[in-house]
PDB file of C-alpha atoms in Angstrom:
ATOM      1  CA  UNK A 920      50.859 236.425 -49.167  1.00 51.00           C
ATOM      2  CA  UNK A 921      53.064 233.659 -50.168  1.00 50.00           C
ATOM      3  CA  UNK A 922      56.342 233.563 -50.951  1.00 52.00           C
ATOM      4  CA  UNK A 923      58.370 232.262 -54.016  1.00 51.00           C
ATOM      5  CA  UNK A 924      61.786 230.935 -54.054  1.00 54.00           C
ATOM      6  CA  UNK A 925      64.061 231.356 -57.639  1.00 54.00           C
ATOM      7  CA  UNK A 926      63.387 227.804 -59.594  1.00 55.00           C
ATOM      8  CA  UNK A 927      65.743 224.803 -58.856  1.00 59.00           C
ATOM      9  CA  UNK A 928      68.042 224.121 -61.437  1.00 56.00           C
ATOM     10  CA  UNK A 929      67.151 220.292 -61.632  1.00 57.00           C
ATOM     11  CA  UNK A 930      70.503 219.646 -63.458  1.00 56.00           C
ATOM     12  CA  UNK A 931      73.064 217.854 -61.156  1.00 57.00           C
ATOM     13  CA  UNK A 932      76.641 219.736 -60.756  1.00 57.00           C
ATOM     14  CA  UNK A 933      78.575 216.180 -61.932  1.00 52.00           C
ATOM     15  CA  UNK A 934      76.020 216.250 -65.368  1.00 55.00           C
ATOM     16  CA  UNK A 935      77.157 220.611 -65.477  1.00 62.00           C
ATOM     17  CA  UNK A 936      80.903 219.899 -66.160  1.00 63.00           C
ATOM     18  CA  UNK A 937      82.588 219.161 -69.123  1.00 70.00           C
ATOM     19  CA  UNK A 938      83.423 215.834 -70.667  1.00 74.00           C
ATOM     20  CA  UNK A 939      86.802 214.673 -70.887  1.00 70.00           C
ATOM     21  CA  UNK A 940      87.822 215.003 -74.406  1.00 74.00           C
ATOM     22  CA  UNK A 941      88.430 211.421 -75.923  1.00 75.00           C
ATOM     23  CA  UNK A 942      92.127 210.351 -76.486  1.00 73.00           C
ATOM     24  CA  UNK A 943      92.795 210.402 -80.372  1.00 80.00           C
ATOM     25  CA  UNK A 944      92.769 207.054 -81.901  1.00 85.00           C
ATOM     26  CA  UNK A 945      96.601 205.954 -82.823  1.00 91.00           C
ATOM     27  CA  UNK A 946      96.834 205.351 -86.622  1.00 90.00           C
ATOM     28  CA  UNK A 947      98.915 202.187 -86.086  1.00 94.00           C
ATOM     29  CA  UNK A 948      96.302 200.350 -83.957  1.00 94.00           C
ATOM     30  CA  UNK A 949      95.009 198.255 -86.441  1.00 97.00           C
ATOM     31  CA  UNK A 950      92.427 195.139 -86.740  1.00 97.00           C
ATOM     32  CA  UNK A 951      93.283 191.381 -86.424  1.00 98.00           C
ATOM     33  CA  UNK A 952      93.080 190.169 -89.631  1.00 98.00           C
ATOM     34  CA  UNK A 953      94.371 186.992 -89.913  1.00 97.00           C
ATOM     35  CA  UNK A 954      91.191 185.166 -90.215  1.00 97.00           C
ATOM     36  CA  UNK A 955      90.458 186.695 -93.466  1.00 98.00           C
ATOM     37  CA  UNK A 956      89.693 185.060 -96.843  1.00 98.00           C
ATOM     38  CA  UNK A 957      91.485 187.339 -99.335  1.00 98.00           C
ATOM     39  CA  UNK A 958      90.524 186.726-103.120  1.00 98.00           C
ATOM     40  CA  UNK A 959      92.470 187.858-106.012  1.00 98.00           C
ATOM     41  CA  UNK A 960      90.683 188.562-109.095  1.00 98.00           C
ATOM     42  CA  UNK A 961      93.118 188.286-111.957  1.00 94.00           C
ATOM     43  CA  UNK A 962      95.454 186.223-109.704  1.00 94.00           C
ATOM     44  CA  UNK A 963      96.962 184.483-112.820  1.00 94.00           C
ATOM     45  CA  UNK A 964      98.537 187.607-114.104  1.00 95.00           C
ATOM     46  CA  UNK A 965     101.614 188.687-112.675  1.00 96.00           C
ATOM     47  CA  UNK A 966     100.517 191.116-109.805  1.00 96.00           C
ATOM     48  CA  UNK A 967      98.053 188.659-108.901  1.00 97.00           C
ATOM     49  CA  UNK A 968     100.271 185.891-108.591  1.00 97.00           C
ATOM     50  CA  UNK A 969     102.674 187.699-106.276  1.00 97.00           C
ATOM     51  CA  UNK A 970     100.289 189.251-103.877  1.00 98.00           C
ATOM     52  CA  UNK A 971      98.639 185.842-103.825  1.00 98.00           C
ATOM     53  CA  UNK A 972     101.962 184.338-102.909  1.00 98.00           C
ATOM     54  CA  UNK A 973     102.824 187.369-100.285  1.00 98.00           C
ATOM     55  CA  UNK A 974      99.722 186.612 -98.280  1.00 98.00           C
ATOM     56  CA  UNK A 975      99.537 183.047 -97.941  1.00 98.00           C
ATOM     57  CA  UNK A 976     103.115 183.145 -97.407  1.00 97.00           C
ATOM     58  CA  UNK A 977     102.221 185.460 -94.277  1.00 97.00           C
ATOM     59  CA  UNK A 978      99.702 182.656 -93.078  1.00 97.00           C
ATOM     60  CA  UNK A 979      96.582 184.071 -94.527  1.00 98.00           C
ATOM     61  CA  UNK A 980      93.802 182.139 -96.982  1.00 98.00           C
ATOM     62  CA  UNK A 981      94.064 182.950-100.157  1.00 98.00           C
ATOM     63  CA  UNK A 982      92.151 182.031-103.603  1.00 98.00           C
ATOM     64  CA  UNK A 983      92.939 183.365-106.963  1.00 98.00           C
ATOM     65  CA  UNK A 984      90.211 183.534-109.532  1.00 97.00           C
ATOM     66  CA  UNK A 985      90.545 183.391-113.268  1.00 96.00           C
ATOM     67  CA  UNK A 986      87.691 183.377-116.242  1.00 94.00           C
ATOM     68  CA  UNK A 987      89.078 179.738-116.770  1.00 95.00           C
ATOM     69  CA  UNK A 988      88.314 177.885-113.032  1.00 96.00           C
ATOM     70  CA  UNK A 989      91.051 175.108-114.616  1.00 97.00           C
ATOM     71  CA  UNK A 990      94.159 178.013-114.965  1.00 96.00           C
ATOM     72  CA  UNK A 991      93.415 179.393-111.365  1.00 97.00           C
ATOM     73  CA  UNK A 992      93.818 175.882-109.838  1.00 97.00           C
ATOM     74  CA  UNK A 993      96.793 175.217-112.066  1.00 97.00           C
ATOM     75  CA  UNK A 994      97.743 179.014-110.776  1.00 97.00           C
ATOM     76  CA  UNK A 995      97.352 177.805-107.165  1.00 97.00           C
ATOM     77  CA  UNK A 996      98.648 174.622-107.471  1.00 97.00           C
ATOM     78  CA  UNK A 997     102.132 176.202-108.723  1.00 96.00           C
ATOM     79  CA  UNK A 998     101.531 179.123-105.500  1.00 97.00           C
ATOM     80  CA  UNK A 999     101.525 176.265-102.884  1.00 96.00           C
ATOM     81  CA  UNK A1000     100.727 177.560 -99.510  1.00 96.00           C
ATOM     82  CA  UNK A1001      97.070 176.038 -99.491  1.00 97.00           C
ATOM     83  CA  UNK A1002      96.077 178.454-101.943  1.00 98.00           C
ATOM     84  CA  UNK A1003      93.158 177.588-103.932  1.00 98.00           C
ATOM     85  CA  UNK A1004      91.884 177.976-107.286  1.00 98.00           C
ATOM     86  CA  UNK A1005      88.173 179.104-108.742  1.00 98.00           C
ATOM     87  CA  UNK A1006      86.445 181.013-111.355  1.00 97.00           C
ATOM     88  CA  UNK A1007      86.129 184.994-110.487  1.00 97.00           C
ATOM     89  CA  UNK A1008      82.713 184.605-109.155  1.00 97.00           C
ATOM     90  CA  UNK A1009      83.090 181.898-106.972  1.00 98.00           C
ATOM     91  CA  UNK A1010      86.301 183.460-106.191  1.00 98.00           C
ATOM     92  CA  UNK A1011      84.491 186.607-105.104  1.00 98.00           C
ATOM     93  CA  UNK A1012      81.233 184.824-102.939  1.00 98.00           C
ATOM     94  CA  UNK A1013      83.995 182.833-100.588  1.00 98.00           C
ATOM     95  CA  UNK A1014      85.898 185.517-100.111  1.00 98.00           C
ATOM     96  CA  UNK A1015      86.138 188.797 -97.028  1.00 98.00           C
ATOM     97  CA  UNK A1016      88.701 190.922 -99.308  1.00 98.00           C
ATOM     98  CA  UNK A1017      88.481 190.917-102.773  1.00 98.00           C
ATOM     99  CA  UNK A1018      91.885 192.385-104.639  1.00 98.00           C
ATOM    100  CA  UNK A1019      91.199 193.371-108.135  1.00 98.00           C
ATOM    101  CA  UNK A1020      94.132 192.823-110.005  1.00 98.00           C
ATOM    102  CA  UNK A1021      93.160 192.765-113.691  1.00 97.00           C
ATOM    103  CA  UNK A1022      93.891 194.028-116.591  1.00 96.00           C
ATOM    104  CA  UNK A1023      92.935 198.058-117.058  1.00 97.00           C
ATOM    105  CA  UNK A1024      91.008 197.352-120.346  1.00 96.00           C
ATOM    106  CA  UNK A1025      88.877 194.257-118.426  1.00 96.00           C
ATOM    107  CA  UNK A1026      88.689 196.330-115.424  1.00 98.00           C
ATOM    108  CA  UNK A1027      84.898 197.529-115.863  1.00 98.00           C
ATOM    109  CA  UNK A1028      83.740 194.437-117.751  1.00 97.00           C
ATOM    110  CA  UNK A1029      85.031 192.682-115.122  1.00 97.00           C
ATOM    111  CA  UNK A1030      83.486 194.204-112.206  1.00 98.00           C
ATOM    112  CA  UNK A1031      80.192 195.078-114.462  1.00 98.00           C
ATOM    113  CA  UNK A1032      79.703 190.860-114.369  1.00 97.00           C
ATOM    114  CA  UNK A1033      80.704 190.370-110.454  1.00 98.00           C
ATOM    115  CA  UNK A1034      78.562 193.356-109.553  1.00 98.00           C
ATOM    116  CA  UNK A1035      75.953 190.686-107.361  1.00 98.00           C
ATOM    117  CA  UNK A1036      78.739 188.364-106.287  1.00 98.00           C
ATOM    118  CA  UNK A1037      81.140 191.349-104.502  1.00 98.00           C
ATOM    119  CA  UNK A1038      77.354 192.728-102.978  1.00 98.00           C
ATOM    120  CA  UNK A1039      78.918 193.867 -99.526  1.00 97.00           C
ATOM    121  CA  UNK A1040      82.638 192.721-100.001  1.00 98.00           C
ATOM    122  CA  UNK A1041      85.767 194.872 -99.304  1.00 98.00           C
ATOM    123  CA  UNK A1042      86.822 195.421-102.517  1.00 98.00           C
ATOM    124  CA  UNK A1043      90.819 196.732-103.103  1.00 98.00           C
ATOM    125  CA  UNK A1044      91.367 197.824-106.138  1.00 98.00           C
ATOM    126  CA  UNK A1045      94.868 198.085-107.490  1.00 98.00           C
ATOM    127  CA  UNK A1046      94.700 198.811-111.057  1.00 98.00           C
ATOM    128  CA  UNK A1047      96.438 201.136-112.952  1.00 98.00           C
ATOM    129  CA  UNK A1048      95.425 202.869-116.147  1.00 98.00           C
ATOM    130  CA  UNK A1049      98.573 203.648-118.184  1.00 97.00           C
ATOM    131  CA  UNK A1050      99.335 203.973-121.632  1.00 96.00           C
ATOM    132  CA  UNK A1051     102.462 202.822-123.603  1.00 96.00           C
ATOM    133  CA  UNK A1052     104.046 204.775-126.622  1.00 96.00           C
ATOM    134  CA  UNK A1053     107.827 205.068-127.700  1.00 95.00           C
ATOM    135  CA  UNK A1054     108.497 207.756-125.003  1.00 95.00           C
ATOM    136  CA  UNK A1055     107.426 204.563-122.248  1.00 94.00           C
ATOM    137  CA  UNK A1056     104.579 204.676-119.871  1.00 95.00           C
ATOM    138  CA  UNK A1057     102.005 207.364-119.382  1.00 96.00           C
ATOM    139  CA  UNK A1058      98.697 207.606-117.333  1.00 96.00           C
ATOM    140  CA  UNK A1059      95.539 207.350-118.482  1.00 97.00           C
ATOM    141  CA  UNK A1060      92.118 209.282-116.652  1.00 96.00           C
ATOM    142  CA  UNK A1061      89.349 206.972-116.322  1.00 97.00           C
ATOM    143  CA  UNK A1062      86.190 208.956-116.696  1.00 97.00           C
ATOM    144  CA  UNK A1063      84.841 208.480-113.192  1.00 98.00           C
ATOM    145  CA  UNK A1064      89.183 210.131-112.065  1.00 98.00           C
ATOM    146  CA  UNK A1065      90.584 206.346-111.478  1.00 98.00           C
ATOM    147  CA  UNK A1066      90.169 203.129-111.842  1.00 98.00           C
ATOM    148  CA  UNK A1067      89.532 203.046-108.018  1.00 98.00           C
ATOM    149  CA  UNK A1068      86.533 205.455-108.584  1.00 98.00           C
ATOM    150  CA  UNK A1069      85.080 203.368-111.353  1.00 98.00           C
ATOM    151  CA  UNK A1070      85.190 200.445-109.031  1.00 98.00           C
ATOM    152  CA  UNK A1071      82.949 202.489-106.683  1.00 98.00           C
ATOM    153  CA  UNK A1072      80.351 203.344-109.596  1.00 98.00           C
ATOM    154  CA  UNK A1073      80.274 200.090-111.148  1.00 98.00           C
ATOM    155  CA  UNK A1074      80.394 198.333-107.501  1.00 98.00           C
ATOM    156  CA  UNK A1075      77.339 200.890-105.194  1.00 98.00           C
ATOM    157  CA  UNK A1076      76.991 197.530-102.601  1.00 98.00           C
ATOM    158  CA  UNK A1077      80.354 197.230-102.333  1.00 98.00           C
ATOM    159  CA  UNK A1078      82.917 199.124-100.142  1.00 98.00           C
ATOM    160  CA  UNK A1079      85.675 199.925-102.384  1.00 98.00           C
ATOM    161  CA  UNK A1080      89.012 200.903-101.657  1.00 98.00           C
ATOM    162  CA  UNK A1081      91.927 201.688-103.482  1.00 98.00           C
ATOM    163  CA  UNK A1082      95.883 199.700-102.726  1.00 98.00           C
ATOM    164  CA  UNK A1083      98.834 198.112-103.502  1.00 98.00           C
ATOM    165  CA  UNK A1084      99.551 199.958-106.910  1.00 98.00           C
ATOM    166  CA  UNK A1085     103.237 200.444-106.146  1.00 97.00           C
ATOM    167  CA  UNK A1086     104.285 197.013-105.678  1.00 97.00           C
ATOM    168  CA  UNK A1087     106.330 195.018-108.062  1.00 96.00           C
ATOM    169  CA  UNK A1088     105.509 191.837-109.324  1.00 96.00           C
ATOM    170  CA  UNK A1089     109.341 190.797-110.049  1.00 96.00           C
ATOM    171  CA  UNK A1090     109.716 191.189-106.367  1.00 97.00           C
ATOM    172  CA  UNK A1091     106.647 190.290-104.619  1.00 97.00           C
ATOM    173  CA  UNK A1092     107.128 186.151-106.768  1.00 96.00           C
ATOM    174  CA  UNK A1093     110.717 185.887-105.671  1.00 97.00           C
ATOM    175  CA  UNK A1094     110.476 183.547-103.412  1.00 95.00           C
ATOM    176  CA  UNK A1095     114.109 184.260-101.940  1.00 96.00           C
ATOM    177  CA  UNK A1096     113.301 187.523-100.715  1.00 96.00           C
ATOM    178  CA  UNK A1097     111.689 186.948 -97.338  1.00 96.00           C
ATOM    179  CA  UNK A1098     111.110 190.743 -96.960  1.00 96.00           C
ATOM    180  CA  UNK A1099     110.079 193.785 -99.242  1.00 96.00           C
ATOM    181  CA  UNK A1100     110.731 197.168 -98.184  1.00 95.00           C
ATOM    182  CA  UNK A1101     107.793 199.394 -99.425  1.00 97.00           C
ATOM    183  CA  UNK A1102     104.628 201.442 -97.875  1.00 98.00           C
ATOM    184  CA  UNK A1103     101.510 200.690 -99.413  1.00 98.00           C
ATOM    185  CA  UNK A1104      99.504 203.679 -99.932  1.00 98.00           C
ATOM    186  CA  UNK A1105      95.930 202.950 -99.149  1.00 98.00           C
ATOM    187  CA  UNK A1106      92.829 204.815-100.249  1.00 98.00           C
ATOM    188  CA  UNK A1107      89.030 205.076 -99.047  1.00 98.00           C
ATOM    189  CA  UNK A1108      85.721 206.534 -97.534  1.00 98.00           C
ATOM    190  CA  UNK A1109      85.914 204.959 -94.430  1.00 97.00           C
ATOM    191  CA  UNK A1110      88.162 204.463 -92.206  1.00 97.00           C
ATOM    192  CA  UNK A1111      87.229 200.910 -90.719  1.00 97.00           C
ATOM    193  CA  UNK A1112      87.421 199.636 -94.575  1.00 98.00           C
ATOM    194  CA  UNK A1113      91.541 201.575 -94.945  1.00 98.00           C
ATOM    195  CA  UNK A1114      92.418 200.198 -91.834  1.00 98.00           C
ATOM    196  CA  UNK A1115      91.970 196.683 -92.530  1.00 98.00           C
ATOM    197  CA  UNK A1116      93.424 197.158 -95.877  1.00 98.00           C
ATOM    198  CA  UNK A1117      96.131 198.912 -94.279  1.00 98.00           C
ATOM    199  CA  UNK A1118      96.474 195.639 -91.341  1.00 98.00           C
ATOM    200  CA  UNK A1119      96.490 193.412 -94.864  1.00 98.00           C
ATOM    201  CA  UNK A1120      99.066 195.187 -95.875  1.00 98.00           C
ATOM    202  CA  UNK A1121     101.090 194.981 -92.675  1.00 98.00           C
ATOM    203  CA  UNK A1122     100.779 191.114 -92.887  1.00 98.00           C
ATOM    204  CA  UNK A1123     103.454 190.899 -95.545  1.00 97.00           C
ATOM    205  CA  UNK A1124     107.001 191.029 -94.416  1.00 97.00           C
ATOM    206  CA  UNK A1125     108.967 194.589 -94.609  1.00 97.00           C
ATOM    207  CA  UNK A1126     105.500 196.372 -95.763  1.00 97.00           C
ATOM    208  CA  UNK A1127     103.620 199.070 -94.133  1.00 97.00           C
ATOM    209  CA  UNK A1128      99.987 200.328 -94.705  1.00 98.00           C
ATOM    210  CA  UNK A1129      99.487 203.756 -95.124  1.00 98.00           C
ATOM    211  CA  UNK A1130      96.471 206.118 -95.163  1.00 98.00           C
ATOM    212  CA  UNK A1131      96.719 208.228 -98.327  1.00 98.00           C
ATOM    213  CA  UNK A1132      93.337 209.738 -98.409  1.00 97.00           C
ATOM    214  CA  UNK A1133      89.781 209.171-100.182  1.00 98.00           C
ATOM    215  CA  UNK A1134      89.081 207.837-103.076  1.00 98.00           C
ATOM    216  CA  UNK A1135      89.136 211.019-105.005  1.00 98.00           C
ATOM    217  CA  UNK A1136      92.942 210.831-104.651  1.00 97.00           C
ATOM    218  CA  UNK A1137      93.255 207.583-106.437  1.00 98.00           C
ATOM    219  CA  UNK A1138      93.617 208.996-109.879  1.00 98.00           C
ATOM    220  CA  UNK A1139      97.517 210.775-108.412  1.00 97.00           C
ATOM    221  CA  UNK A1140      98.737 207.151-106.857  1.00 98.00           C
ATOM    222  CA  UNK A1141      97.656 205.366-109.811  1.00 98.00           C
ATOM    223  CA  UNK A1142      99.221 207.619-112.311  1.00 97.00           C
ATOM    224  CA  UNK A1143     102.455 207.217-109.997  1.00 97.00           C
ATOM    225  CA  UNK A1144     103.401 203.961-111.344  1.00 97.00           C
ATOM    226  CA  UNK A1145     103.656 205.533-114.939  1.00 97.00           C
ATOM    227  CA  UNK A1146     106.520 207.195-113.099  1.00 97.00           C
ATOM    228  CA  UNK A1147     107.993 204.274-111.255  1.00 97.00           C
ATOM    229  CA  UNK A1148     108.065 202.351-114.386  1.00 97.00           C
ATOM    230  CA  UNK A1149     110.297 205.046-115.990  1.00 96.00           C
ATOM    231  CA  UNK A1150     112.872 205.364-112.591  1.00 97.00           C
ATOM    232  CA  UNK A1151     112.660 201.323-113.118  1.00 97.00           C
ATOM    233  CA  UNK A1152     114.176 201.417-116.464  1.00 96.00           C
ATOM    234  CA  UNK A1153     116.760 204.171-116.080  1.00 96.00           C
ATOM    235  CA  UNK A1154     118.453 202.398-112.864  1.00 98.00           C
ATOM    236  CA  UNK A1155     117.472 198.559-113.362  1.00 97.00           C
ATOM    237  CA  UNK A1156     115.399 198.247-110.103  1.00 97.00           C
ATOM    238  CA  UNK A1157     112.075 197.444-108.669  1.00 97.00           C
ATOM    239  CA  UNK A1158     111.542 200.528-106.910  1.00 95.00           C
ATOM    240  CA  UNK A1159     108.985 200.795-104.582  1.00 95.00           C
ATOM    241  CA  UNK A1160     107.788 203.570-101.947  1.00 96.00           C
ATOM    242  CA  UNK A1161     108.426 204.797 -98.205  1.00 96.00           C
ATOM    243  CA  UNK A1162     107.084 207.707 -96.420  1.00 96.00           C
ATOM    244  CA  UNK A1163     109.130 209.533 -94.229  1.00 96.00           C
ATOM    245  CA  UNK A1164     108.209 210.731 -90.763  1.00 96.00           C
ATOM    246  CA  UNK A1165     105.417 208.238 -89.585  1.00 95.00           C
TER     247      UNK A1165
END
């Protein structure tokens, strides 16, 4: 008669215990990215022109692109900082971040003809649909929620994020004001994409990046400026945003 022994657990003791739970990744630890080509579609409008101006003030390569390659040069040319000038397609190909800064009624026409050209770009959009009557400014609901989300369906190769709404123009092209004190709320589905939007963001003097959620939030910080404009008027200022206890 032979005798049996219980089965060996072949599972060493050390592979039994528990992992370690991981630290939590701190929020502020944030990507180099100073090596970063940032394009600016619409960067001969106003908000264009001063985020343009922000970043390659900050030390960072910047082109603004135009319809009309011979008004984004003259654009640049005026910028100074070694920021170039080219049409919105070229604009788009050369660059690593493309800002969309245009007009809300070009917005999808716009991205509609770039669609191939922003193929696997960070794209930032910081449009905002509003509406102007005698009462003053009012937001408008884009079909898809936001201009940020139309971005996404008119742009499926591209990773789309949603920033810089809040900031104003008057302030960001004074060119006396070496700081501006404002949080830039930044939107999107992943959070390598926000983060280097948010480390963009950080690049310009007295500004802070700030993760405000996915895209589906866009429509509420879009429709914000609608009220900024109005605290604008009332107290003659260029408000901007901060939030408190971060």
């Amino acid at each position: 008669m032979t005798s049996s022994s219980a089965p060996q657990d072949p599972t060493p003791e050390a592979a039994k215990a528990p992992k370690a739970p991981k630290a939590p990744k701190d929020p502020w630890d944030l990507p180099d990215v100073s090596g970063l080509v940032v394009g600016v579609l619409g960067g001969t409008g106003e908000q264009g022109r001063g985020l343009a101006h922000r970043f390659a003030r900050a030390g960072q390569k910047v082109i603004i692109g135009s319809r009309s390659a011979d008004r984004a040069r003259d654009a640049a040319a005026e910028l100074g900082h070694g920021v170039e000038g080219a049409d919105n397609a070229e604009t788009a190909r050369r660059s690593d971040v493309v800002i969309v800064a245009v007009p809300w009624d070009g917005h999808a026409k716009t991205l509609e003809s770039l669609r191939e050209e922003l193929a696997g770009k960070l794209v930032v959009d910081c449009v905002n649909p509003l509406g102007f009557d005698k009462k003053g400014a009012y937001a408008l609901k884009p079909e898809e929620g936001s201009a940020a989300e139309q971005a996404a369906a008119l742009l499926p190769d591209s990773r789309v994020t949603a920033a810089f709404h809040h900031l104003s123009a008057v302030l960001l092209q004074d060119t006396s004001l070496d700081e501006i004190d404002t949080d830039v709320m930044v939107l999107g589905e992943e959070r390598a994409d926000v983060e280097v939007v948010q480390a963009l963001a950080g690049r310009i003097a007295g500004m802070r990046g700030v993760f405000a959620g996915r895209l589906r939030n866009a429509h509420q910080v879009e429709s914000l400026v609608a009220n900024l404009i109005s605290v604008n008027r009332r107290y003659k200022a260029h408000a901007g945003l901060r939030v408190t206890d971060i």
